[in-house]
């Protein structure tokens, strides 16, 4: 049996929550001022965590907590906190 191409049949439903990732990302941006999204992705344990991290980033953008900068397609995505004076 080829175990390399097997698909996991169980999905840990509550292991990664968008709300938790929103808090984690906002704290990280507040502490580091500028965060590279690829670093966040490289720290993820699974594909589902990558997806949840991206959704959390989109939520922070929607809430105007962070802004993102990407110079070109497929280049680094930089995440920065938004000052209230910038709104």
mmCIF file of N, CA and C in Angstrom:
data_model
loop_
_atom_site.group_PDB
_atom_site.id
_atom_site.type_symbol
_atom_site.label_atom_id
_atom_site.label_comp_id
_atom_site.label_asym_id
_atom_site.label_seq_id
_atom_site.Cartn_x
_atom_site.Cartn_y
_atom_site.Cartn_z
ATOM 1 N N UNK A 1 0.841 -1.185 0.000
ATOM 2 C CA UNK A 1 0.000 0.000 0.000
ATOM 3 C C UNK A 1 0.888 1.252 0.000
ATOM 4 N N UNK A 2 0.621 2.160 -0.897
ATOM 5 C CA UNK A 2 1.387 3.396 -1.001
ATOM 6 C C UNK A 2 0.825 4.423 -0.015
ATOM 7 N N UNK A 3 1.559 4.671 1.047
ATOM 8 C CA UNK A 3 1.063 5.583 2.088
ATOM 9 C C UNK A 3 1.440 7.036 1.817
ATOM 10 N N UNK A 4 2.317 7.290 0.855
ATOM 11 C CA UNK A 4 2.733 8.662 0.572
ATOM 12 C C UNK A 4 1.597 9.504 -0.004
ATOM 13 N N UNK A 5 0.740 8.900 -0.791
ATOM 14 C CA UNK A 5 -0.319 9.647 -1.469
ATOM 15 C C UNK A 5 -1.674 9.509 -0.788
ATOM 16 N N UNK A 6 -1.680 9.001 0.423
ATOM 17 C CA UNK A 6 -2.952 8.834 1.126
ATOM 18 C C UNK A 6 -3.490 10.178 1.603
ATOM 19 N N UNK A 7 -4.783 10.313 1.552
ATOM 20 C CA UNK A 7 -5.454 11.525 2.005
ATOM 21 C C UNK A 7 -5.920 11.293 3.431
ATOM 22 N N UNK A 8 -5.677 12.300 4.276
ATOM 23 C CA UNK A 8 -6.153 12.200 5.651
ATOM 24 C C UNK A 8 -7.674 12.177 5.643
ATOM 25 N N UNK A 9 -8.262 11.277 6.398
ATOM 26 C CA UNK A 9 -9.709 11.145 6.414
ATOM 27 C C UNK A 9 -10.353 11.929 7.558
ATOM 28 N N UNK A 10 -9.557 12.366 8.519
ATOM 29 C CA UNK A 10 -10.098 13.136 9.629
ATOM 30 C C UNK A 10 -9.577 14.565 9.542
ATOM 31 N N UNK A 11 -10.470 15.496 9.747
ATOM 32 C CA UNK A 11 -10.092 16.908 9.747
ATOM 33 C C UNK A 11 -10.297 17.439 11.160
ATOM 34 N N UNK A 12 -9.226 17.936 11.786
ATOM 35 C CA UNK A 12 -9.396 18.518 13.130
ATOM 36 C C UNK A 12 -10.171 19.829 13.021
ATOM 37 N N UNK A 13 -11.457 19.791 13.332
ATOM 38 C CA UNK A 13 -12.340 20.922 13.092
ATOM 39 C C UNK A 13 -11.979 22.166 13.894
ATOM 40 N N UNK A 14 -11.659 22.010 15.144
ATOM 41 C CA UNK A 14 -11.435 23.177 15.986
ATOM 42 C C UNK A 14 -9.969 23.406 16.333
ATOM 43 N N UNK A 15 -9.065 22.747 15.654
ATOM 44 C CA UNK A 15 -7.659 22.925 15.992
ATOM 45 C C UNK A 15 -7.202 24.346 15.680
ATOM 46 N N UNK A 16 -7.640 24.873 14.539
ATOM 47 C CA UNK A 16 -7.265 26.231 14.140
ATOM 48 C C UNK A 16 -8.540 27.034 13.900
ATOM 49 N N UNK A 17 -8.680 28.116 14.649
ATOM 50 C CA UNK A 17 -9.856 28.975 14.505
ATOM 51 C C UNK A 17 -9.428 30.319 13.928
ATOM 52 N N UNK A 18 -10.258 30.861 13.070
ATOM 53 C CA UNK A 18 -9.948 32.150 12.465
ATOM 54 C C UNK A 18 -9.813 33.217 13.544
ATOM 55 N N UNK A 19 -10.690 33.166 14.547
ATOM 56 C CA UNK A 19 -10.643 34.169 15.618
ATOM 57 C C UNK A 19 -9.302 34.141 16.348
ATOM 58 N N UNK A 20 -8.792 32.943 16.601
ATOM 59 C CA UNK A 20 -7.495 32.813 17.279
ATOM 60 C C UNK A 20 -6.367 33.354 16.412
ATOM 61 N N UNK A 21 -6.437 33.044 15.112
ATOM 62 C CA UNK A 21 -5.396 33.525 14.193
ATOM 63 C C UNK A 21 -5.450 35.038 14.028
ATOM 64 N N UNK A 22 -6.665 35.601 14.058
ATOM 65 C CA UNK A 22 -6.796 37.059 13.986
ATOM 66 C C UNK A 22 -6.063 37.696 15.158
ATOM 67 N N UNK A 23 -6.282 37.161 16.355
ATOM 68 C CA UNK A 23 -5.605 37.691 17.545
ATOM 69 C C UNK A 23 -4.089 37.513 17.442
ATOM 70 N N UNK A 24 -3.678 36.331 17.018
ATOM 71 C CA UNK A 24 -2.255 36.027 16.900
ATOM 72 C C UNK A 24 -1.576 36.963 15.889
ATOM 73 N N UNK A 25 -2.198 37.144 14.735
ATOM 74 C CA UNK A 25 -1.607 38.007 13.707
ATOM 75 C C UNK A 25 -1.581 39.470 14.144
ATOM 76 N N UNK A 26 -2.657 39.932 14.758
ATOM 77 C CA UNK A 26 -2.689 41.337 15.177
ATOM 78 C C UNK A 26 -1.650 41.617 16.255
ATOM 79 N N UNK A 27 -1.462 40.691 17.183
ATOM 80 C CA UNK A 27 -0.420 40.863 18.207
ATOM 81 C C UNK A 27 0.964 40.880 17.562
ATOM 82 N N UNK A 28 1.160 39.986 16.616
ATOM 83 C CA UNK A 28 2.467 39.896 15.960
ATOM 84 C C UNK A 28 2.783 41.168 15.177
ATOM 85 N N UNK A 29 1.799 41.689 14.461
ATOM 86 C CA UNK A 29 2.009 42.926 13.702
ATOM 87 C C UNK A 29 2.261 44.090 14.653
ATOM 88 N N UNK A 30 1.538 44.129 15.765
ATOM 89 C CA UNK A 30 1.737 45.189 16.749
ATOM 90 C C UNK A 30 3.160 45.140 17.317
ATOM 91 N N UNK A 31 3.666 43.931 17.604
ATOM 92 C CA UNK A 31 4.993 43.783 18.194
ATOM 93 C C UNK A 31 6.128 43.979 17.190
ATOM 94 N N UNK A 32 5.940 43.497 15.977
ATOM 95 C CA UNK A 32 7.026 43.526 14.995
ATOM 96 C C UNK A 32 6.923 44.675 13.997
ATOM 97 N N UNK A 33 5.821 45.391 13.977
ATOM 98 C CA UNK A 33 5.553 46.522 13.087
ATOM 99 C C UNK A 33 5.359 46.118 11.625
ATOM 100 N N UNK A 34 6.190 45.217 11.106
ATOM 101 C CA UNK A 34 6.059 44.747 9.723
ATOM 102 C C UNK A 34 6.355 43.250 9.705
ATOM 103 N N UNK A 35 5.444 42.497 9.126
ATOM 104 C CA UNK A 35 5.577 41.043 9.096
ATOM 105 C C UNK A 35 5.496 40.579 7.648
ATOM 106 N N UNK A 36 6.321 39.625 7.304
ATOM 107 C CA UNK A 36 6.278 39.032 5.972
ATOM 108 C C UNK A 36 5.380 37.802 6.037
ATOM 109 N N UNK A 37 4.383 37.773 5.162
ATOM 110 C CA UNK A 37 3.392 36.699 5.222
ATOM 111 C C UNK A 37 4.012 35.323 4.992
ATOM 112 N N UNK A 38 5.040 35.227 4.180
ATOM 113 C CA UNK A 38 5.674 33.921 3.935
ATOM 114 C C UNK A 38 6.284 33.344 5.209
ATOM 115 N N UNK A 39 6.736 34.213 6.126
ATOM 116 C CA UNK A 39 7.249 33.722 7.410
ATOM 117 C C UNK A 39 6.128 33.083 8.223
ATOM 118 N N UNK A 40 4.965 33.697 8.181
ATOM 119 C CA UNK A 40 3.816 33.148 8.897
ATOM 120 C C UNK A 40 3.446 31.784 8.311
ATOM 121 N N UNK A 41 3.429 31.710 7.002
ATOM 122 C CA UNK A 41 3.079 30.458 6.322
ATOM 123 C C UNK A 41 4.091 29.360 6.641
ATOM 124 N N UNK A 42 5.366 29.707 6.665
ATOM 125 C CA UNK A 42 6.404 28.713 6.946
ATOM 126 C C UNK A 42 6.317 28.153 8.358
ATOM 127 N N UNK A 43 5.682 28.879 9.260
ATOM 128 C CA UNK A 43 5.528 28.421 10.637
ATOM 129 C C UNK A 43 4.293 27.534 10.827
ATOM 130 N N UNK A 44 3.456 27.446 9.804
ATOM 131 C CA UNK A 44 2.225 26.659 9.900
ATOM 132 C C UNK A 44 2.538 25.170 9.881
ATOM 133 N N UNK A 45 1.732 24.411 10.628
ATOM 134 C CA UNK A 45 1.916 22.970 10.759
ATOM 135 C C UNK A 45 1.202 22.176 9.672
ATOM 136 N N UNK A 46 0.188 22.771 9.046
ATOM 137 C CA UNK A 46 -0.609 22.029 8.075
ATOM 138 C C UNK A 46 -1.204 22.983 7.048
ATOM 139 N N UNK A 47 -1.763 22.403 6.003
ATOM 140 C CA UNK A 47 -2.404 23.213 4.961
ATOM 141 C C UNK A 47 -3.611 23.956 5.507
ATOM 142 N N UNK A 48 -4.356 23.306 6.369
ATOM 143 C CA UNK A 48 -5.535 23.968 6.935
ATOM 144 C C UNK A 48 -5.123 25.182 7.767
ATOM 145 N N UNK A 49 -4.003 25.106 8.434
ATOM 146 C CA UNK A 49 -3.523 26.263 9.200
ATOM 147 C C UNK A 49 -3.121 27.399 8.268
ATOM 148 N N UNK A 50 -2.557 27.079 7.117
ATOM 149 C CA UNK A 50 -2.220 28.096 6.118
ATOM 150 C C UNK A 50 -3.488 28.806 5.658
ATOM 151 N N UNK A 51 -4.524 28.029 5.361
ATOM 152 C CA UNK A 51 -5.795 28.590 4.904
ATOM 153 C C UNK A 51 -6.405 29.478 5.984
ATOM 154 N N UNK A 52 -6.405 29.000 7.215
ATOM 155 C CA UNK A 52 -6.971 29.775 8.328
ATOM 156 C C UNK A 52 -6.170 31.054 8.545
ATOM 157 N N UNK A 53 -4.860 30.991 8.412
ATOM 158 C CA UNK A 53 -4.021 32.187 8.550
ATOM 159 C C UNK A 53 -4.350 33.208 7.473
ATOM 160 N N UNK A 54 -4.543 32.737 6.237
ATOM 161 C CA UNK A 54 -4.882 33.654 5.145
ATOM 162 C C UNK A 54 -6.260 34.281 5.371
ATOM 163 N N UNK A 55 -7.214 33.486 5.819
ATOM 164 C CA UNK A 55 -8.546 34.024 6.110
ATOM 165 C C UNK A 55 -8.484 35.049 7.245
ATOM 166 N N UNK A 56 -7.649 34.782 8.234
ATOM 167 C CA UNK A 56 -7.484 35.740 9.338
ATOM 168 C C UNK A 56 -6.876 37.039 8.822
ATOM 169 N N UNK A 57 -5.927 36.934 7.909
ATOM 170 C CA UNK A 57 -5.332 38.135 7.315
ATOM 171 C C UNK A 57 -6.386 38.933 6.556
ATOM 172 N N UNK A 58 -7.208 38.258 5.780
ATOM 173 C CA UNK A 58 -8.283 38.949 5.055
ATOM 174 C C UNK A 58 -9.239 39.651 6.008
ATOM 175 N N UNK A 59 -9.533 39.014 7.130
ATOM 176 C CA UNK A 59 -10.421 39.627 8.131
ATOM 177 C C UNK A 59 -9.783 40.884 8.724
ATOM 178 N N UNK A 60 -8.496 40.825 9.021
ATOM 179 C CA UNK A 60 -7.799 42.001 9.564
ATOM 180 C C UNK A 60 -7.760 43.142 8.557
ATOM 181 N N UNK A 61 -7.627 42.810 7.279
ATOM 182 C CA UNK A 61 -7.661 43.843 6.239
ATOM 183 C C UNK A 61 -9.053 44.461 6.182
ATOM 184 N N UNK A 62 -10.079 43.626 6.219
ATOM 185 C CA UNK A 62 -11.461 44.105 6.173
ATOM 186 C C UNK A 62 -11.764 45.033 7.347
ATOM 187 N N UNK A 63 -11.242 44.674 8.524
ATOM 188 C CA UNK A 63 -11.465 45.480 9.722
ATOM 189 C C UNK A 63 -10.561 46.707 9.789
ATOM 190 N N UNK A 64 -9.678 46.851 8.809
ATOM 191 C CA UNK A 64 -8.721 47.967 8.722
ATOM 192 C C UNK A 64 -7.767 48.018 9.908
ATOM 193 N N UNK A 65 -7.417 46.841 10.387
ATOM 194 C CA UNK A 65 -6.429 46.726 11.461
ATOM 195 C C UNK A 65 -5.031 46.694 10.859
ATOM 196 N N UNK A 66 -4.920 46.074 9.678
ATOM 197 C CA UNK A 66 -3.637 45.984 8.979
ATOM 198 C C UNK A 66 -3.810 46.431 7.537
ATOM 199 N N UNK A 67 -2.684 46.775 6.936
ATOM 200 C CA UNK A 67 -2.648 46.997 5.491
ATOM 201 C C UNK A 67 -1.580 46.074 4.938
ATOM 202 N N UNK A 68 -1.714 45.732 3.681
ATOM 203 C CA UNK A 68 -0.743 44.845 3.056
ATOM 204 C C UNK A 68 -0.145 45.517 1.833
ATOM 205 N N UNK A 69 1.097 45.163 1.578
ATOM 206 C CA UNK A 69 1.820 45.693 0.428
ATOM 207 C C UNK A 69 2.422 44.511 -0.309
ATOM 208 N N UNK A 70 2.187 44.480 -1.618
ATOM 209 C CA UNK A 70 2.805 43.473 -2.472
ATOM 210 C C UNK A 70 3.210 44.191 -3.747
ATOM 211 N N UNK A 71 4.509 44.226 -4.016
ATOM 212 C CA UNK A 71 5.008 45.022 -5.132
ATOM 213 C C UNK A 71 4.622 44.456 -6.488
ATOM 214 N N UNK A 72 4.582 43.142 -6.607
ATOM 215 C CA UNK A 72 4.201 42.489 -7.855
ATOM 216 C C UNK A 72 3.528 41.172 -7.526
ATOM 217 N N UNK A 73 2.838 40.603 -8.516
ATOM 218 C CA UNK A 73 2.246 39.279 -8.326
ATOM 219 C C UNK A 73 3.333 38.278 -7.960
ATOM 220 N N UNK A 74 3.019 37.401 -7.043
ATOM 221 C CA UNK A 74 3.906 36.317 -6.600
ATOM 222 C C UNK A 74 5.139 36.806 -5.840
ATOM 223 N N UNK A 75 5.150 38.061 -5.427
ATOM 224 C CA UNK A 75 6.230 38.586 -4.586
ATOM 225 C C UNK A 75 5.781 38.548 -3.125
ATOM 226 N N UNK A 76 6.686 38.916 -2.240
ATOM 227 C CA UNK A 76 6.383 38.913 -0.808
ATOM 228 C C UNK A 76 5.192 39.821 -0.488
ATOM 229 N N UNK A 77 4.425 39.389 0.499
ATOM 230 C CA UNK A 77 3.326 40.196 1.026
ATOM 231 C C UNK A 77 3.765 40.716 2.390
ATOM 232 N N UNK A 78 3.819 42.034 2.519
ATOM 233 C CA UNK A 78 4.208 42.667 3.772
ATOM 234 C C UNK A 78 2.955 43.137 4.490
ATOM 235 N N UNK A 79 2.883 42.842 5.773
ATOM 236 C CA UNK A 79 1.729 43.204 6.590
ATOM 237 C C UNK A 79 2.178 44.265 7.585
ATOM 238 N N UNK A 80 1.436 45.363 7.634
ATOM 239 C CA UNK A 80 1.750 46.447 8.569
ATOM 240 C C UNK A 80 0.486 46.855 9.307
ATOM 241 N N UNK A 81 0.663 47.298 10.542
ATOM 242 C CA UNK A 81 -0.465 47.803 11.304
ATOM 243 C C UNK A 81 -0.923 49.138 10.764
ATOM 244 N N UNK A 82 -2.206 49.431 10.925
ATOM 245 C CA UNK A 82 -2.772 50.693 10.458
ATOM 246 C C UNK A 82 -2.916 51.625 11.650
ATOM 247 N N UNK A 83 -2.341 52.799 11.533
ATOM 248 C CA UNK A 83 -2.525 53.819 12.575
ATOM 249 C C UNK A 83 -3.866 54.473 12.372
ATOM 250 N N UNK A 84 -4.501 54.875 13.453
ATOM 251 C CA UNK A 84 -5.815 55.524 13.336
ATOM 252 C C UNK A 84 -5.734 56.801 12.526
ATOM 253 N N UNK A 85 -4.603 57.466 12.526
ATOM 254 C CA UNK A 85 -4.445 58.699 11.767
ATOM 255 C C UNK A 85 -4.383 58.428 10.261
ATOM 256 N N UNK A 86 -4.110 57.178 9.853
ATOM 257 C CA UNK A 86 -4.035 56.816 8.433
ATOM 258 C C UNK A 86 -5.400 56.548 7.833
ATOM 259 N N UNK A 87 -6.421 56.348 8.646
ATOM 260 C CA UNK A 87 -7.746 55.997 8.124
ATOM 261 C C UNK A 87 -8.348 57.134 7.462
#
